[in-house]
mmCIF file of the C-alpha atoms, coordinates in Angstrom:
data_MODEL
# 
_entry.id   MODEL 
# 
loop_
_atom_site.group_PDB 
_atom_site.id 
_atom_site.type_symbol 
_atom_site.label_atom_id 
_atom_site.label_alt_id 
_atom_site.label_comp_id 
_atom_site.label_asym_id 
_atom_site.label_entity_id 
_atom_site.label_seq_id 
_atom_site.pdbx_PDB_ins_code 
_atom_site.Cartn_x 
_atom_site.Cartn_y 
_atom_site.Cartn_z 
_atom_site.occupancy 
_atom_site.B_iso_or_equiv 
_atom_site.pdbx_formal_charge 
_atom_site.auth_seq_id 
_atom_site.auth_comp_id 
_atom_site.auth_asym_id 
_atom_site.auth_atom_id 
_atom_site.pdbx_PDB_model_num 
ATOM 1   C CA . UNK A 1 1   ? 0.000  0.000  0.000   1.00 0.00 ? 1   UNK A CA 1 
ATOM 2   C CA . UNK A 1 2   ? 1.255  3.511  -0.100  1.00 0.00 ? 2   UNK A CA 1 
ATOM 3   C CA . UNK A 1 3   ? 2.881  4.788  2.678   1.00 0.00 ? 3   UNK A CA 1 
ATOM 4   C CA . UNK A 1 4   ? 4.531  8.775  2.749   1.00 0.00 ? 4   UNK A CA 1 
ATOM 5   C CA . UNK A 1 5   ? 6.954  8.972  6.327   1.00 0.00 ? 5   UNK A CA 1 
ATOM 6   C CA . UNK A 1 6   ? 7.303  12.684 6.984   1.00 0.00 ? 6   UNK A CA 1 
ATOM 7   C CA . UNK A 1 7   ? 10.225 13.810 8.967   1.00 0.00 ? 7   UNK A CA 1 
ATOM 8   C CA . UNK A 1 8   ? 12.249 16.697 9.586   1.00 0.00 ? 8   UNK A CA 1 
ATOM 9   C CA . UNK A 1 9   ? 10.316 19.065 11.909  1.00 0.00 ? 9   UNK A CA 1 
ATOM 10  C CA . UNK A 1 10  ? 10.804 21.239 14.997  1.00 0.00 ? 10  UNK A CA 1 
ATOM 11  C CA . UNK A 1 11  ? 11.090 23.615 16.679  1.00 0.00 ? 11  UNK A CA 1 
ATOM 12  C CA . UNK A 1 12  ? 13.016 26.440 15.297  1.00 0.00 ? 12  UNK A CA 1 
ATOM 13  C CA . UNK A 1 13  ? 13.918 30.829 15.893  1.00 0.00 ? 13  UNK A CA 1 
ATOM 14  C CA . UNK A 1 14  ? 12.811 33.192 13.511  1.00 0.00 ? 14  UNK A CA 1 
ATOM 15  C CA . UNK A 1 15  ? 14.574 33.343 10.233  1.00 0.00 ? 15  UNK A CA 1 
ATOM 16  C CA . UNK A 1 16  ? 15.661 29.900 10.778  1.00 0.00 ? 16  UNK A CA 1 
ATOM 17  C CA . UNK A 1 17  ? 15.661 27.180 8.635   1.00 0.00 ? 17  UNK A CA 1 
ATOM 18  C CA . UNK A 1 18  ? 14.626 23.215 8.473   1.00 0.00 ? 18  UNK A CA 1 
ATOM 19  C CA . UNK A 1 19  ? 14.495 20.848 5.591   1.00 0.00 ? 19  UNK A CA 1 
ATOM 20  C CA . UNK A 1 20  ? 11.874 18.409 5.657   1.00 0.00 ? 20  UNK A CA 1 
ATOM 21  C CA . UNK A 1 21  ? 12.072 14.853 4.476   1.00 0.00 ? 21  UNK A CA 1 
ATOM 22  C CA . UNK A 1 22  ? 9.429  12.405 3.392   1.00 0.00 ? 22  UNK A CA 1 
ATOM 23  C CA . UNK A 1 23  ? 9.909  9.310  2.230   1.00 0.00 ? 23  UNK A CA 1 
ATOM 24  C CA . UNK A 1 24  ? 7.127  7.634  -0.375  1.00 0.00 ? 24  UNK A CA 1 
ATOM 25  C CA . UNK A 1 25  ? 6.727  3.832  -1.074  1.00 0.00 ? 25  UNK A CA 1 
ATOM 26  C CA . UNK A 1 26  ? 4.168  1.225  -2.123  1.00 0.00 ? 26  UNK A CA 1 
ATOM 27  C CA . UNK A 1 27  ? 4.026  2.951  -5.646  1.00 0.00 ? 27  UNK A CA 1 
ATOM 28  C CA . UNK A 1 28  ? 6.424  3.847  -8.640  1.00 0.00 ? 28  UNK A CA 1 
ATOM 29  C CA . UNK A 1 29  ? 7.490  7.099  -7.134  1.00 0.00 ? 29  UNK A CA 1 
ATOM 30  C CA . UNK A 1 30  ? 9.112  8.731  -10.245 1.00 0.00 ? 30  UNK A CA 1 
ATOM 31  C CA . UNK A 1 31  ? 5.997  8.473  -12.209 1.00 0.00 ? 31  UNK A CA 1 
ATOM 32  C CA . UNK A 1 32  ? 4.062  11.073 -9.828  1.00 0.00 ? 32  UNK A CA 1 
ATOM 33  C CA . UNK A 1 33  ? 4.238  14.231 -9.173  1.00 0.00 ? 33  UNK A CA 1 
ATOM 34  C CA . UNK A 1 34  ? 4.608  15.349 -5.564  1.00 0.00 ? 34  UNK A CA 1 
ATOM 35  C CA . UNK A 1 35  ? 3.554  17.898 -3.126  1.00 0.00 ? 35  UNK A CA 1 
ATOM 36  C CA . UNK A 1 36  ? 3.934  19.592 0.369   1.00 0.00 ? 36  UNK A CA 1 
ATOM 37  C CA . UNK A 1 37  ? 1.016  20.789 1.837   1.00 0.00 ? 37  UNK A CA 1 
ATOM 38  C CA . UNK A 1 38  ? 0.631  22.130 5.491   1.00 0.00 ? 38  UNK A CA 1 
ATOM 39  C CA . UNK A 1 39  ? -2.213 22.995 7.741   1.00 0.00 ? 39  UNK A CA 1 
ATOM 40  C CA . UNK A 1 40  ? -2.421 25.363 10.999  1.00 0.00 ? 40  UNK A CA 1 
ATOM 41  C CA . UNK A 1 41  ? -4.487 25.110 13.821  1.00 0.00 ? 41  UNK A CA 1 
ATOM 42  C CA . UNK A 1 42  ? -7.955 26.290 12.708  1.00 0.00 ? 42  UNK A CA 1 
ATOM 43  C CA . UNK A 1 43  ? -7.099 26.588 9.230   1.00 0.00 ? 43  UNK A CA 1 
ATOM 44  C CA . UNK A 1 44  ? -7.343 24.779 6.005   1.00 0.00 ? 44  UNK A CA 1 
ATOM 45  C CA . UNK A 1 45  ? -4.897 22.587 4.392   1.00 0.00 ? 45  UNK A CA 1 
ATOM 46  C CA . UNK A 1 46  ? -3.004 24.452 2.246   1.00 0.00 ? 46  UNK A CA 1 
ATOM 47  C CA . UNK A 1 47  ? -0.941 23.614 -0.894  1.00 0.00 ? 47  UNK A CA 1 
ATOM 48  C CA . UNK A 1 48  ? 2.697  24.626 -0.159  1.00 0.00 ? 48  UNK A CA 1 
ATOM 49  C CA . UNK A 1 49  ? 4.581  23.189 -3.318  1.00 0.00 ? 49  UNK A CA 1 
ATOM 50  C CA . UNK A 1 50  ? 4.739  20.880 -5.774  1.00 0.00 ? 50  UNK A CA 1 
ATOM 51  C CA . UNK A 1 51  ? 7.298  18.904 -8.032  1.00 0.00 ? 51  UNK A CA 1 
ATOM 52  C CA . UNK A 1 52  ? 6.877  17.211 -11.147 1.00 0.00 ? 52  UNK A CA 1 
ATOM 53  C CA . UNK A 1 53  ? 7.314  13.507 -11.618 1.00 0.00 ? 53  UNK A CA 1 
ATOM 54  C CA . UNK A 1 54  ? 11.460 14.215 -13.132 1.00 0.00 ? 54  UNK A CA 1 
ATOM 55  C CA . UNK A 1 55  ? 12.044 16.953 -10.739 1.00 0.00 ? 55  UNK A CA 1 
ATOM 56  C CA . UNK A 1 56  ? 12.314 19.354 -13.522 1.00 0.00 ? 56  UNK A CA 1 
ATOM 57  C CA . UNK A 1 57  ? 9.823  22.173 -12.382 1.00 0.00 ? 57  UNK A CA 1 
ATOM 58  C CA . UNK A 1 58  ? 8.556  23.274 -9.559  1.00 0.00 ? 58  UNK A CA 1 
ATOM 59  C CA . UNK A 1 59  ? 5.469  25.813 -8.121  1.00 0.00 ? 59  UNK A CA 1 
ATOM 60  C CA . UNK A 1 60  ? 5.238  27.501 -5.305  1.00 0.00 ? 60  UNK A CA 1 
ATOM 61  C CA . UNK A 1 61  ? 2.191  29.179 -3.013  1.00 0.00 ? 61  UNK A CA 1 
ATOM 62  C CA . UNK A 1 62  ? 2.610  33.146 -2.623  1.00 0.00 ? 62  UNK A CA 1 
ATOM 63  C CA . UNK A 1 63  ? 3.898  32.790 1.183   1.00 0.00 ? 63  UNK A CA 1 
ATOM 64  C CA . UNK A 1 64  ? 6.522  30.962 0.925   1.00 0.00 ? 64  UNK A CA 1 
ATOM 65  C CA . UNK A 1 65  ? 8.106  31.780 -2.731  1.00 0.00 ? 65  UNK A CA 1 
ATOM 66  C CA . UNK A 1 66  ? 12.279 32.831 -2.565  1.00 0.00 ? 66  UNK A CA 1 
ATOM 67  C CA . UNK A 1 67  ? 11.508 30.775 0.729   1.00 0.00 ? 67  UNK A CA 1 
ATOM 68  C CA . UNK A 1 68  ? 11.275 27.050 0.217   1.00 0.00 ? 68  UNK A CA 1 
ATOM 69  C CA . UNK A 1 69  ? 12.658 24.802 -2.403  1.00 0.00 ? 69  UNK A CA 1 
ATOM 70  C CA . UNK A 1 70  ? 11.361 21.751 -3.006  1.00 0.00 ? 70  UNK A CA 1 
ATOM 71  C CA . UNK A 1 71  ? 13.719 18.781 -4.677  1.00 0.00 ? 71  UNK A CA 1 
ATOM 72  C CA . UNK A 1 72  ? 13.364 15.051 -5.244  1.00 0.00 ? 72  UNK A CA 1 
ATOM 73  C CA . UNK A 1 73  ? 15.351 11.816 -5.208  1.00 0.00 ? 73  UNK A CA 1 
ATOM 74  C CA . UNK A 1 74  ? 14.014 9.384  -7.289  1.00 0.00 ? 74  UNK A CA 1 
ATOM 75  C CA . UNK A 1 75  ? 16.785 7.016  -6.405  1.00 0.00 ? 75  UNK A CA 1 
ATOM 76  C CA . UNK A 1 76  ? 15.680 7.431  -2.792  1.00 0.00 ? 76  UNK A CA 1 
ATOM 77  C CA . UNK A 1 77  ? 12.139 7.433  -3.176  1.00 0.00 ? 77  UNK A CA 1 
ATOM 78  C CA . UNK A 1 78  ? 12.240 10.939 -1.148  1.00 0.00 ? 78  UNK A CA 1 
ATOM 79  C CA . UNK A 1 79  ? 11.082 14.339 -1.661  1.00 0.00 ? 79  UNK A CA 1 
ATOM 80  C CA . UNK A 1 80  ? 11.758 17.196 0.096   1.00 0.00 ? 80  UNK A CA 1 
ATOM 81  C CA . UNK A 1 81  ? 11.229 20.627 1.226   1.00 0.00 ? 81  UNK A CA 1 
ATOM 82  C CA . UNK A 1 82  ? 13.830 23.445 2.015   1.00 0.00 ? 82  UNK A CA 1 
ATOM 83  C CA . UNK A 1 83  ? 12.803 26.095 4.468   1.00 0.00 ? 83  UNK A CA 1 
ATOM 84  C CA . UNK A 1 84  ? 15.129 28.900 4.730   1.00 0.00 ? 84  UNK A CA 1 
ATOM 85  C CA . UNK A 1 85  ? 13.574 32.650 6.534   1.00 0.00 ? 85  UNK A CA 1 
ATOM 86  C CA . UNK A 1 86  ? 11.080 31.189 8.606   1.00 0.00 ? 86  UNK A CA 1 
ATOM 87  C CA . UNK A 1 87  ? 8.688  33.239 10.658  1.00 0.00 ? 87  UNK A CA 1 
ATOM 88  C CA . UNK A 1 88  ? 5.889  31.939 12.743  1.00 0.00 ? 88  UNK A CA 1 
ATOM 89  C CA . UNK A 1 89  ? 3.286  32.252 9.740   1.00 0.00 ? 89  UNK A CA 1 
ATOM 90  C CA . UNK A 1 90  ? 5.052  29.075 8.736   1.00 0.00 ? 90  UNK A CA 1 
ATOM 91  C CA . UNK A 1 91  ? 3.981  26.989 12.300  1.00 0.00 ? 91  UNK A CA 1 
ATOM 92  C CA . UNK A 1 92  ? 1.733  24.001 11.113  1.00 0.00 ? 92  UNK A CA 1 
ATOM 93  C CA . UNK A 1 93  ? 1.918  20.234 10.530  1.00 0.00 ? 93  UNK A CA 1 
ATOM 94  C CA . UNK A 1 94  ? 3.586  19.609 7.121   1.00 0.00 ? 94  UNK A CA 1 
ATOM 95  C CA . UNK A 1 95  ? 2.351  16.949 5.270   1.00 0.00 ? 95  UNK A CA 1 
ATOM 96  C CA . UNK A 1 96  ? 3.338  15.456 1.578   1.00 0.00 ? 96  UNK A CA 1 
ATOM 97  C CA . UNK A 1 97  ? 1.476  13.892 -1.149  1.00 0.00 ? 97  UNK A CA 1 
ATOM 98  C CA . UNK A 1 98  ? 0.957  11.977 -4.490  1.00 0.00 ? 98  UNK A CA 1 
ATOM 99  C CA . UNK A 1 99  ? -0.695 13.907 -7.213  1.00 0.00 ? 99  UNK A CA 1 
ATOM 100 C CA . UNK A 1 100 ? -4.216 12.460 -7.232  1.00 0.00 ? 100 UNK A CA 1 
ATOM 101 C CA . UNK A 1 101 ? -3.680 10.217 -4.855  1.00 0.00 ? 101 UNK A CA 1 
ATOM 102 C CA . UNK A 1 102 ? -5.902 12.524 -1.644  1.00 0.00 ? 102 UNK A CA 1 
ATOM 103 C CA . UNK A 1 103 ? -6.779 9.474  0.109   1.00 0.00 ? 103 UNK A CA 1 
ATOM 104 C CA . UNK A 1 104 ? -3.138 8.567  1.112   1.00 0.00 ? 104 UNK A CA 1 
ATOM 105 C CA . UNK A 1 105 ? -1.525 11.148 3.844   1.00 0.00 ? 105 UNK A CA 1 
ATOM 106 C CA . UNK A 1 106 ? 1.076  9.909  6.659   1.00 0.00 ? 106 UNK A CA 1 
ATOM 107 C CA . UNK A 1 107 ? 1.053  11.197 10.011  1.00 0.00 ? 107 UNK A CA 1 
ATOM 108 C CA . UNK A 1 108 ? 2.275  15.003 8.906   1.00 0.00 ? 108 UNK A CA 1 
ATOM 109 C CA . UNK A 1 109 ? 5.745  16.036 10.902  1.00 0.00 ? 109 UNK A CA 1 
ATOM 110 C CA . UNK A 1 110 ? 5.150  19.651 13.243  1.00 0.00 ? 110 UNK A CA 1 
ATOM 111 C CA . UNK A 1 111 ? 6.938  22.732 12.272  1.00 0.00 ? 111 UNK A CA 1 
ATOM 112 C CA . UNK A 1 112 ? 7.256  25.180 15.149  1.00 0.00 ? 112 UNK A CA 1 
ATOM 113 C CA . UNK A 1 113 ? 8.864  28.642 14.805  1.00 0.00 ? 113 UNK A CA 1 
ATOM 114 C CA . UNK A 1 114 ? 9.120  30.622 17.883  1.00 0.00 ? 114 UNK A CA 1 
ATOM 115 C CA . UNK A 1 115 ? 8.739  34.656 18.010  1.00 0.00 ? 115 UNK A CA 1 
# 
């Protein structure tokens, strides 16, 4: 079955960064595209970024553009998200996910950034 392992979280200071690992299996990983999304208390989840299937492009949400960088090993069945300038907006559980695959999430990995 498919399984996505997030990792990487924290707790980290303003303008800090983290890099954020998950790691995908029970499917062909370098046919799919893959995304980060994240979600704050009281909030909706929210689309972050996304990568496609060769790791060629990439597209980012508003907040977080010149921020984060999202990459992919296909070798290692891993994608993964770069989070430089951090600032509290960013606190919420990260989570990643196949491209049209919404009923598959893992357990999401907290990202704290104090003030």
């Amino acid at each position: 079955q498919v399984q996505l392992v997030e990792s990487g979280g924290g707790l980290v200071q303003l303008g800090g960064s983290l890099r954020l690992s998950c790691a995908a299996s029970g499917f062909t990983f370098r046919y799919y595209p893959m995304r980060w999304y994240r979600q704050a208390p009281g909030k909706e989840r929210e689309l972050v970024a996304s990568i496609t299937n060769s790791g060629g492009s990439a597209n980012y949400a508003d907040s977080v553009k010149g921020r984060f960088t999202i990459s992919r090993d296909n070798a290692k069945n891993t994608v993964y998200l770069q989070m430089n300038s951090l600032n509290p907006e960013d606190t919420a559980v990260y989570y990643c996910n196949v491209y049209k695959m919404y009923d598959y999430w893992g357990q999401g990995t907290q990202v704290t950034v104090s003030s």
